[in-house]
Coordinates of C-alpha atoms in Angstrom, one line a residue:
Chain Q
X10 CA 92.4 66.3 231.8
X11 CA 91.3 66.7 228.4
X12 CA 92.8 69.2 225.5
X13 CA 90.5 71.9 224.1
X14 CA 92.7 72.0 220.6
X15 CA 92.0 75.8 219.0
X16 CA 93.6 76.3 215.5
X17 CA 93.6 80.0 214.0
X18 CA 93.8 80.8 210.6
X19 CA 95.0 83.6 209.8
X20 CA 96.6 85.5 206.2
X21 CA 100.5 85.9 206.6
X22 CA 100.1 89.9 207.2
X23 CA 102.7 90.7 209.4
X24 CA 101.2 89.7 212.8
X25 CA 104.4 90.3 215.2
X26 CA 105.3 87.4 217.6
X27 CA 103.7 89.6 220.3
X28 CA 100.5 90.0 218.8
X29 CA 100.8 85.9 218.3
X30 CA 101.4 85.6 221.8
X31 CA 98.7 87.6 222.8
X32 CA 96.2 85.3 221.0
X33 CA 97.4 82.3 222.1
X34 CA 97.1 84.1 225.6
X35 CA 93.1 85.4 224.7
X36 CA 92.2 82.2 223.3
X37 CA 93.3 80.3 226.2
X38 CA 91.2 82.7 228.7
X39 CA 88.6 82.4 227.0
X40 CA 88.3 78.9 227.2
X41 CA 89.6 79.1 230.8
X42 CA 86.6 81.2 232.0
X43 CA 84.2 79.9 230.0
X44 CA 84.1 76.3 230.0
X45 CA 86.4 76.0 233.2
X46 CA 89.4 74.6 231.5
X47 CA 93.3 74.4 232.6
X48 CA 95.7 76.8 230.5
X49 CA 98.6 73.5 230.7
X50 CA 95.5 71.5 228.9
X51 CA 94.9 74.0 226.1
X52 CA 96.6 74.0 223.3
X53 CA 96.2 76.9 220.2
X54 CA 98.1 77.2 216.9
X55 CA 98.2 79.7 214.5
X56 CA 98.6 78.9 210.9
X57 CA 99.7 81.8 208.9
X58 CA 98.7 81.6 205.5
X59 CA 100.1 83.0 201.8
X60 CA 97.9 85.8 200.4
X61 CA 98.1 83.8 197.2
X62 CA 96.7 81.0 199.2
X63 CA 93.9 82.5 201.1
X64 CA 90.3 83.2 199.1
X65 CA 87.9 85.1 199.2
X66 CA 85.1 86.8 196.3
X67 CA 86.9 84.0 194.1
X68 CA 89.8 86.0 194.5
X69 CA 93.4 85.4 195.9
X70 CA 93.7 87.6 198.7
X71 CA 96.0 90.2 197.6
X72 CA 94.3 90.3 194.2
X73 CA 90.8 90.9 196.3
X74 CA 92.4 93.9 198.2
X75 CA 94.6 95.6 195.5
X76 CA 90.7 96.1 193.1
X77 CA 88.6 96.6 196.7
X78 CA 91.3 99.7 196.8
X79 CA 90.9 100.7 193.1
X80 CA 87.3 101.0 193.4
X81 CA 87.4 102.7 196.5
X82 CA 90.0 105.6 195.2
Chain R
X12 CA 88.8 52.1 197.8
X13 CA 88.2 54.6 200.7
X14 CA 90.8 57.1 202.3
X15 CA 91.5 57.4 205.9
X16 CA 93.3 60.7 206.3
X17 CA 95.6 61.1 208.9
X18 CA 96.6 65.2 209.9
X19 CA 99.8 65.0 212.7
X20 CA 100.6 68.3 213.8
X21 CA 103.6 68.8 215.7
X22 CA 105.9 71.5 217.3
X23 CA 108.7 72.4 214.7
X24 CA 111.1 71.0 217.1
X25 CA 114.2 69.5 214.6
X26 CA 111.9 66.3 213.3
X27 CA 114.2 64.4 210.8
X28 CA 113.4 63.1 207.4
X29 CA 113.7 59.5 208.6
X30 CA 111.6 60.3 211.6
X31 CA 108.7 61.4 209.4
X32 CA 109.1 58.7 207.4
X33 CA 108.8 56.5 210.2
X34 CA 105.7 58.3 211.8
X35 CA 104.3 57.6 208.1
X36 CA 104.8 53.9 208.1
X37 CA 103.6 53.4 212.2
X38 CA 100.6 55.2 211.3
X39 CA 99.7 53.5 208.2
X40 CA 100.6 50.5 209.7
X41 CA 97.9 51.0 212.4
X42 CA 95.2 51.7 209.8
X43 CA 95.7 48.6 207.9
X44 CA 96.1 46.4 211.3
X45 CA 93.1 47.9 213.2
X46 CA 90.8 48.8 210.3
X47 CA 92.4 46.6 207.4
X48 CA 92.6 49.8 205.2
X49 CA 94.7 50.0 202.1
X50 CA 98.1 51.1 202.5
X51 CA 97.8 53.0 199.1
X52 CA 94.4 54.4 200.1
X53 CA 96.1 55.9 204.0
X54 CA 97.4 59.6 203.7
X55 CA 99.1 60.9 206.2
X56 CA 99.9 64.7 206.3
X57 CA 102.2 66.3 208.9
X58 CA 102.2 69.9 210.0
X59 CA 105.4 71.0 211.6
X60 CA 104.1 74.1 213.6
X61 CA 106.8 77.3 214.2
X62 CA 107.1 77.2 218.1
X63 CA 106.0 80.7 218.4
X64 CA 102.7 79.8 217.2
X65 CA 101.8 76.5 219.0
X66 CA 100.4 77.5 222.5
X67 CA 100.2 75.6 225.6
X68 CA 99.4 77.0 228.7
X69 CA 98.5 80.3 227.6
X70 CA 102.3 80.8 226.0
X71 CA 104.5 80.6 223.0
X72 CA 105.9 77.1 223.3
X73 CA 109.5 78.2 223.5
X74 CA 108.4 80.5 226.6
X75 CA 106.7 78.2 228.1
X76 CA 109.6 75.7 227.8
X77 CA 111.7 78.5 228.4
X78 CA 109.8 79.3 231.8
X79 CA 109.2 75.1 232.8
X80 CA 113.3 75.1 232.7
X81 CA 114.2 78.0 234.7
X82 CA 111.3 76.7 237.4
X83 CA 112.8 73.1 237.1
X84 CA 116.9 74.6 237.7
Chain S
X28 CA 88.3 92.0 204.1
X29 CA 90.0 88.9 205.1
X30 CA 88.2 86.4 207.5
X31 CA 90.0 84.9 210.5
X32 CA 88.6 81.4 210.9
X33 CA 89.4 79.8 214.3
X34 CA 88.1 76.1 215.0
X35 CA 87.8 75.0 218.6
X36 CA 87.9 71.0 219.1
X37 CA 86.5 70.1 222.4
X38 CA 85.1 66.9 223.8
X39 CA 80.9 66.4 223.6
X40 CA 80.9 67.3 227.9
X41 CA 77.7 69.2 228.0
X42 CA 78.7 72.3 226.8
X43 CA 75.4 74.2 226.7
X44 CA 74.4 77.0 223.7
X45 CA 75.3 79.7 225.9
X46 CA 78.9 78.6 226.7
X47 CA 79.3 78.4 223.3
X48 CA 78.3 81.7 222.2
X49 CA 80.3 82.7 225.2
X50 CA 83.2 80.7 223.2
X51 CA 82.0 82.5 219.7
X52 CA 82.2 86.0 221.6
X53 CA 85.3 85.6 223.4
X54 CA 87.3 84.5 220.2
X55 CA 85.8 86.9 218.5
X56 CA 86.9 90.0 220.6
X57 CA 90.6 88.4 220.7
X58 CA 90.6 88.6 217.7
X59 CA 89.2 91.9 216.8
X60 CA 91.4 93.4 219.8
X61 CA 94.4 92.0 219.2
X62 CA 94.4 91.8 215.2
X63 CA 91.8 94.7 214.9
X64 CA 89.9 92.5 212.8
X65 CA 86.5 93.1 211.8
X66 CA 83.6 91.2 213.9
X67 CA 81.7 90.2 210.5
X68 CA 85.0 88.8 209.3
X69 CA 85.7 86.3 211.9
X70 CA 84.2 83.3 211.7
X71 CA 84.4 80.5 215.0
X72 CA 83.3 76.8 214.3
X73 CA 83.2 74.6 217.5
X74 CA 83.9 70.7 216.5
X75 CA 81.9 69.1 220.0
X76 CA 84.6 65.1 219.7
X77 CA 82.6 62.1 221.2
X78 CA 84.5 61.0 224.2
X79 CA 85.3 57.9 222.6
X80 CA 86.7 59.6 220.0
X81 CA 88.9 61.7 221.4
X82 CA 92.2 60.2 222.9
X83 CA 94.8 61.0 225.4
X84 CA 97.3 58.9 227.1
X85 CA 96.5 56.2 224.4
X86 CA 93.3 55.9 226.1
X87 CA 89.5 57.1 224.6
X88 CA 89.1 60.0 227.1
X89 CA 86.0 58.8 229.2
X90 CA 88.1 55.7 230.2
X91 CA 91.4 58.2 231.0
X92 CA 89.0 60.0 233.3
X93 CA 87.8 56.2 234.7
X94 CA 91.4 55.6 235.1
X95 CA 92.3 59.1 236.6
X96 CA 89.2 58.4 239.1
X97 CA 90.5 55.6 240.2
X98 CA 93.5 56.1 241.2
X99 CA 92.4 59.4 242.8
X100 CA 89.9 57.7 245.2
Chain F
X15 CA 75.7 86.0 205.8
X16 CA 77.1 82.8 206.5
X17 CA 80.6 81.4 205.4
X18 CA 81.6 78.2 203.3
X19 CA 85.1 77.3 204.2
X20 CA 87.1 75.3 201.9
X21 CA 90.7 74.2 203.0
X22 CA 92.7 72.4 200.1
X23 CA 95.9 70.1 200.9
X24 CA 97.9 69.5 198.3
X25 CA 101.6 68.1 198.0
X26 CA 103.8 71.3 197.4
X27 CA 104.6 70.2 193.8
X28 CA 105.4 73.8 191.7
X29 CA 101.4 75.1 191.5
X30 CA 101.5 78.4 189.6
X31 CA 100.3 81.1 191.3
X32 CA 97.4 81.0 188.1
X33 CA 96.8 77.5 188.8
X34 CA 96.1 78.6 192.5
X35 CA 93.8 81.2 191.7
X36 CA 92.5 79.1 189.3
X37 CA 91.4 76.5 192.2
X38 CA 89.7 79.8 193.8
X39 CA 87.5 80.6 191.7
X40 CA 87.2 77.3 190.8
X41 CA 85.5 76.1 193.9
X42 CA 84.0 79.3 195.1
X43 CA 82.1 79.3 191.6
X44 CA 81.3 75.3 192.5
X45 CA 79.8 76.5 195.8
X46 CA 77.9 79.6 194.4
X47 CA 76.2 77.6 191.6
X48 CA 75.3 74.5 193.9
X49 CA 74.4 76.2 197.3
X50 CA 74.0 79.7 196.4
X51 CA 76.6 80.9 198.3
X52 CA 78.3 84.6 198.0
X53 CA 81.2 84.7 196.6
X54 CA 82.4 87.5 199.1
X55 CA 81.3 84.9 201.8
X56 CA 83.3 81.8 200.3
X57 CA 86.7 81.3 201.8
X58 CA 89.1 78.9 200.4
X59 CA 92.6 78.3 202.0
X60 CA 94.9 76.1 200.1
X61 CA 97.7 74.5 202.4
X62 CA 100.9 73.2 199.9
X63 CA 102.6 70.3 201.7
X64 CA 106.3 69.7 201.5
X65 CA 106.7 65.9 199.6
X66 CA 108.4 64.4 202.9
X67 CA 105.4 65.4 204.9
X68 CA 102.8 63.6 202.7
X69 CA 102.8 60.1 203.4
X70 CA 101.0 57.3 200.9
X71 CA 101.5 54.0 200.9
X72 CA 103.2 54.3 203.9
X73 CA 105.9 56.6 202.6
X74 CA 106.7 59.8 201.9
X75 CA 105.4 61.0 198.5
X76 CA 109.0 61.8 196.6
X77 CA 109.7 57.8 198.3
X78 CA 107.0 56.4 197.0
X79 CA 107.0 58.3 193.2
X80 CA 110.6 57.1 192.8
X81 CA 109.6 53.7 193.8
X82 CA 106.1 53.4 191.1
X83 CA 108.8 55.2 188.7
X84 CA 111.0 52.2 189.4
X85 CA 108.6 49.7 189.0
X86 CA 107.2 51.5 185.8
X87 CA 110.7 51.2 183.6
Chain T
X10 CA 105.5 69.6 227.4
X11 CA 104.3 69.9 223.5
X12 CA 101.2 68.0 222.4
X13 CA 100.9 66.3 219.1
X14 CA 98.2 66.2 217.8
X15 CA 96.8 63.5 215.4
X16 CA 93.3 64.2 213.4
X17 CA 91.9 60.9 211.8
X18 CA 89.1 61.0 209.3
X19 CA 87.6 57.6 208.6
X20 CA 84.6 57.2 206.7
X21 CA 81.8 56.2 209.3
X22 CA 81.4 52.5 208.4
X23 CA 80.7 50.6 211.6
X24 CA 84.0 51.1 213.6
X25 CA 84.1 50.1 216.4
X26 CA 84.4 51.8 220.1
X27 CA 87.6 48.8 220.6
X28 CA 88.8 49.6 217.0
X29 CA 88.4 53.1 217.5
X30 CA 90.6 52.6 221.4
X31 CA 93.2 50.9 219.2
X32 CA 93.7 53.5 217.0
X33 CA 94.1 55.8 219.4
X34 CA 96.6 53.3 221.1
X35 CA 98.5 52.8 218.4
X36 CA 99.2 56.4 217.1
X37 CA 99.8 57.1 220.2
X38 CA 102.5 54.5 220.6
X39 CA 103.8 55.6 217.1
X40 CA 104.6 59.1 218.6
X41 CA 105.9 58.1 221.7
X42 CA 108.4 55.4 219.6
X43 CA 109.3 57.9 216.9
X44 CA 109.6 61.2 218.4
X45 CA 109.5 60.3 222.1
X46 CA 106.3 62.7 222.8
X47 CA 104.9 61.5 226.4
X48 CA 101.3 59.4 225.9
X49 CA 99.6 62.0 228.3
X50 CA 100.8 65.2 226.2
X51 CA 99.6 63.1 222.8
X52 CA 95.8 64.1 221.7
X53 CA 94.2 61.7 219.1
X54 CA 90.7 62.7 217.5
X55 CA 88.8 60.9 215.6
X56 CA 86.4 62.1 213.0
X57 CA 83.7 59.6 211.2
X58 CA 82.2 61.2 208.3
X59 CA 79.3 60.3 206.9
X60 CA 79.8 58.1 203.4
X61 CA 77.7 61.0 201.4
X62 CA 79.4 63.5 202.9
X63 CA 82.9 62.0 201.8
X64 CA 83.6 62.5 198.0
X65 CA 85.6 60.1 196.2
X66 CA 86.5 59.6 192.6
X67 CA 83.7 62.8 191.7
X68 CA 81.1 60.7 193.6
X69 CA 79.6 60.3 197.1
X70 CA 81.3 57.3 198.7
X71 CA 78.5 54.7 199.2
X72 CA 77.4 55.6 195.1
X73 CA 81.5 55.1 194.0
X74 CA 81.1 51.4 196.2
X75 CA 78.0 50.9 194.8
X76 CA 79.6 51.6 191.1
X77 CA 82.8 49.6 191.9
X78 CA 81.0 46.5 192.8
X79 CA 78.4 46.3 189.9
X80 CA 81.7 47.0 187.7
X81 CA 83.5 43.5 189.5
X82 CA 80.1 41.4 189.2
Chain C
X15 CA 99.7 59.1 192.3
X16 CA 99.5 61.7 195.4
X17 CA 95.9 62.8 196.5
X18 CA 94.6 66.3 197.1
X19 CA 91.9 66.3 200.1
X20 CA 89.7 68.6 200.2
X21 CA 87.8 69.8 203.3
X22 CA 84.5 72.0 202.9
X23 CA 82.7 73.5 206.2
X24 CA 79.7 74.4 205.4
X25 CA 76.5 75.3 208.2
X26 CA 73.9 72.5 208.5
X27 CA 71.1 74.5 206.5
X28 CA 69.3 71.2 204.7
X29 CA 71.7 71.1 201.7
X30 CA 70.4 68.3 200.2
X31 CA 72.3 64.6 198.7
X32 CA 72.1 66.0 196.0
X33 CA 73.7 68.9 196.5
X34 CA 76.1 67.7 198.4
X35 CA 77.1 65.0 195.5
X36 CA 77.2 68.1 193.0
X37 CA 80.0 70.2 195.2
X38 CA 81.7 66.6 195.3
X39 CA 81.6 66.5 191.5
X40 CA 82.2 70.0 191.4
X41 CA 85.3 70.4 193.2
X42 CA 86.7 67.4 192.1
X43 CA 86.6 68.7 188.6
X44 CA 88.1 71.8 189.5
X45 CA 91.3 69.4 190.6
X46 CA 91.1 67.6 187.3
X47 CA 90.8 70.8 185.2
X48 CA 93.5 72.5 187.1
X49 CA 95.9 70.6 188.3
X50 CA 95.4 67.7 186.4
X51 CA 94.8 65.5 189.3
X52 CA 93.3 62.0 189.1
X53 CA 89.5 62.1 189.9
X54 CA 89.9 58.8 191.7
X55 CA 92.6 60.5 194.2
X56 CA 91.0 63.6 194.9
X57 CA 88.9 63.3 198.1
X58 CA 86.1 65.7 199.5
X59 CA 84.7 65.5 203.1
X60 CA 81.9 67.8 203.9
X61 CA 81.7 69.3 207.2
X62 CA 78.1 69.8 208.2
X63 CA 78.3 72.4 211.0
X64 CA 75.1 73.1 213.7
X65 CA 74.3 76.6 213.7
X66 CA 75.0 77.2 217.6
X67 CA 78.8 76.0 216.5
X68 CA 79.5 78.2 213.8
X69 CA 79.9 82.4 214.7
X70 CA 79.8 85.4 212.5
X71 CA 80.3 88.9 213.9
X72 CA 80.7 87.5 217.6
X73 CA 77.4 85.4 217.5
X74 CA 76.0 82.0 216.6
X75 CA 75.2 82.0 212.7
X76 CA 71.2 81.5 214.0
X77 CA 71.4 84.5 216.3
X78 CA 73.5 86.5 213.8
X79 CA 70.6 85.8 211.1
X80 CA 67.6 86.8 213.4
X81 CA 69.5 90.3 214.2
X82 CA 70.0 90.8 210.8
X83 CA 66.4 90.0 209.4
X84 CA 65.2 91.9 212.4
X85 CA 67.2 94.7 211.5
X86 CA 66.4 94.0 207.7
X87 CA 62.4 94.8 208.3

């Protein structure tokens, strides 16, 4: 019995606790069918993180969005 | 002067303040018995999880406790 | 553009390259269903944990499956 | 195209916003001038830890500040 | 059933495979004392990082060791 | 004295000691600069990552790169 541990991060955007759920229930399938593991043994959790907190470009998040938009307009 | 780093992540489950402060101490404890570490060099960091986002068995823990109960009545 | 990053933890058991880019394409496609992120975006990194270095029960893991063995036979 | 991933813990102690995005670019300018990386391609997620859940020295960080403060007058 | 999980990062400095089973003993112990979490639901992973791969001080662990000791002599 | 840890993932693609002592340096100055933080409490670990573990767009990072040279010519 041994744990496949899965930990998704995510940006807090608003994911509702079904779509949560329904990671939590894709992750765990995948790992079911592909490396022939029980669902009780796998655990997955979600860390939902600040836009402020998340970067990319250099850029917190939001910040990275709001001038991706500009220049798109 | 190395740091042993120490991540607990648990379910967000009512842990009290003194709790945590006791899963600080047993854990730095163990450090400095089984690898003579430095008690100011051990850093412990706990991660209290929401319950809809820590999976286990392919479900949002409070449905999947919510499920062993009604199985187990 | 913001990037998903999932990281699986499972125990050094053989898993061969294809199982895991079975794991990288079956996170992946959770992801991008559920979350409609994009495939470029999401980014999988499998940790493969030494048996001896991964613990459950309070035992290293090859030695809980010793145990487990054991008492099953 | 592949993805540096920096994760920062730090003890949730009042960083601005600015200092935050200050840390971004900070180290995605560090990984772009040392390995070349893309900025675009250079994730950081910064992870703010309440003072109870950070344990040094055995105890939880506000505990252990009072005490040095303590032993400092 | 909720699984703690505990991540240790050690520098990899000649531990043991019987100081690496008490570790994962005596967290596990912790947990179950502390918060009461059954030993079979309580994961413990180890990670040993290689010393120039873990930064201290601005410098690769073995060079800041090296530095501290011809600082003492 | 509380000690920011920073964790960078990086693919296994021959960065050098040297390189890796220079994002060391790099990021620790970034804590110093920004947040004031002690250089002597601000760790680094590097994660080296094998290519087969780390996906992009649904494919190991090796696999991902041969498609997109191969689609590049």
């Amino acid at each position: 019995m041994e744990m496949p541990f899965v930990n998704i991060k995510i940006a807090r955007d608003g994911a509702t606790r079904e779509q949560k759920a329904a990671l939590i229930q894709g992750m765990t399938d995948v790992l079911v069918k592909v490396l022939n593991k029980s669902p009780n043994g796998t655990f997955v959790v979600i860390d939902e993180v600040d836009l402020e907190n998340w970067g990319v470009g250099g850029l917190p998040l939001d910040e990275f969005r709001r001038r991706a938009a500009a220049k798109g307009s």
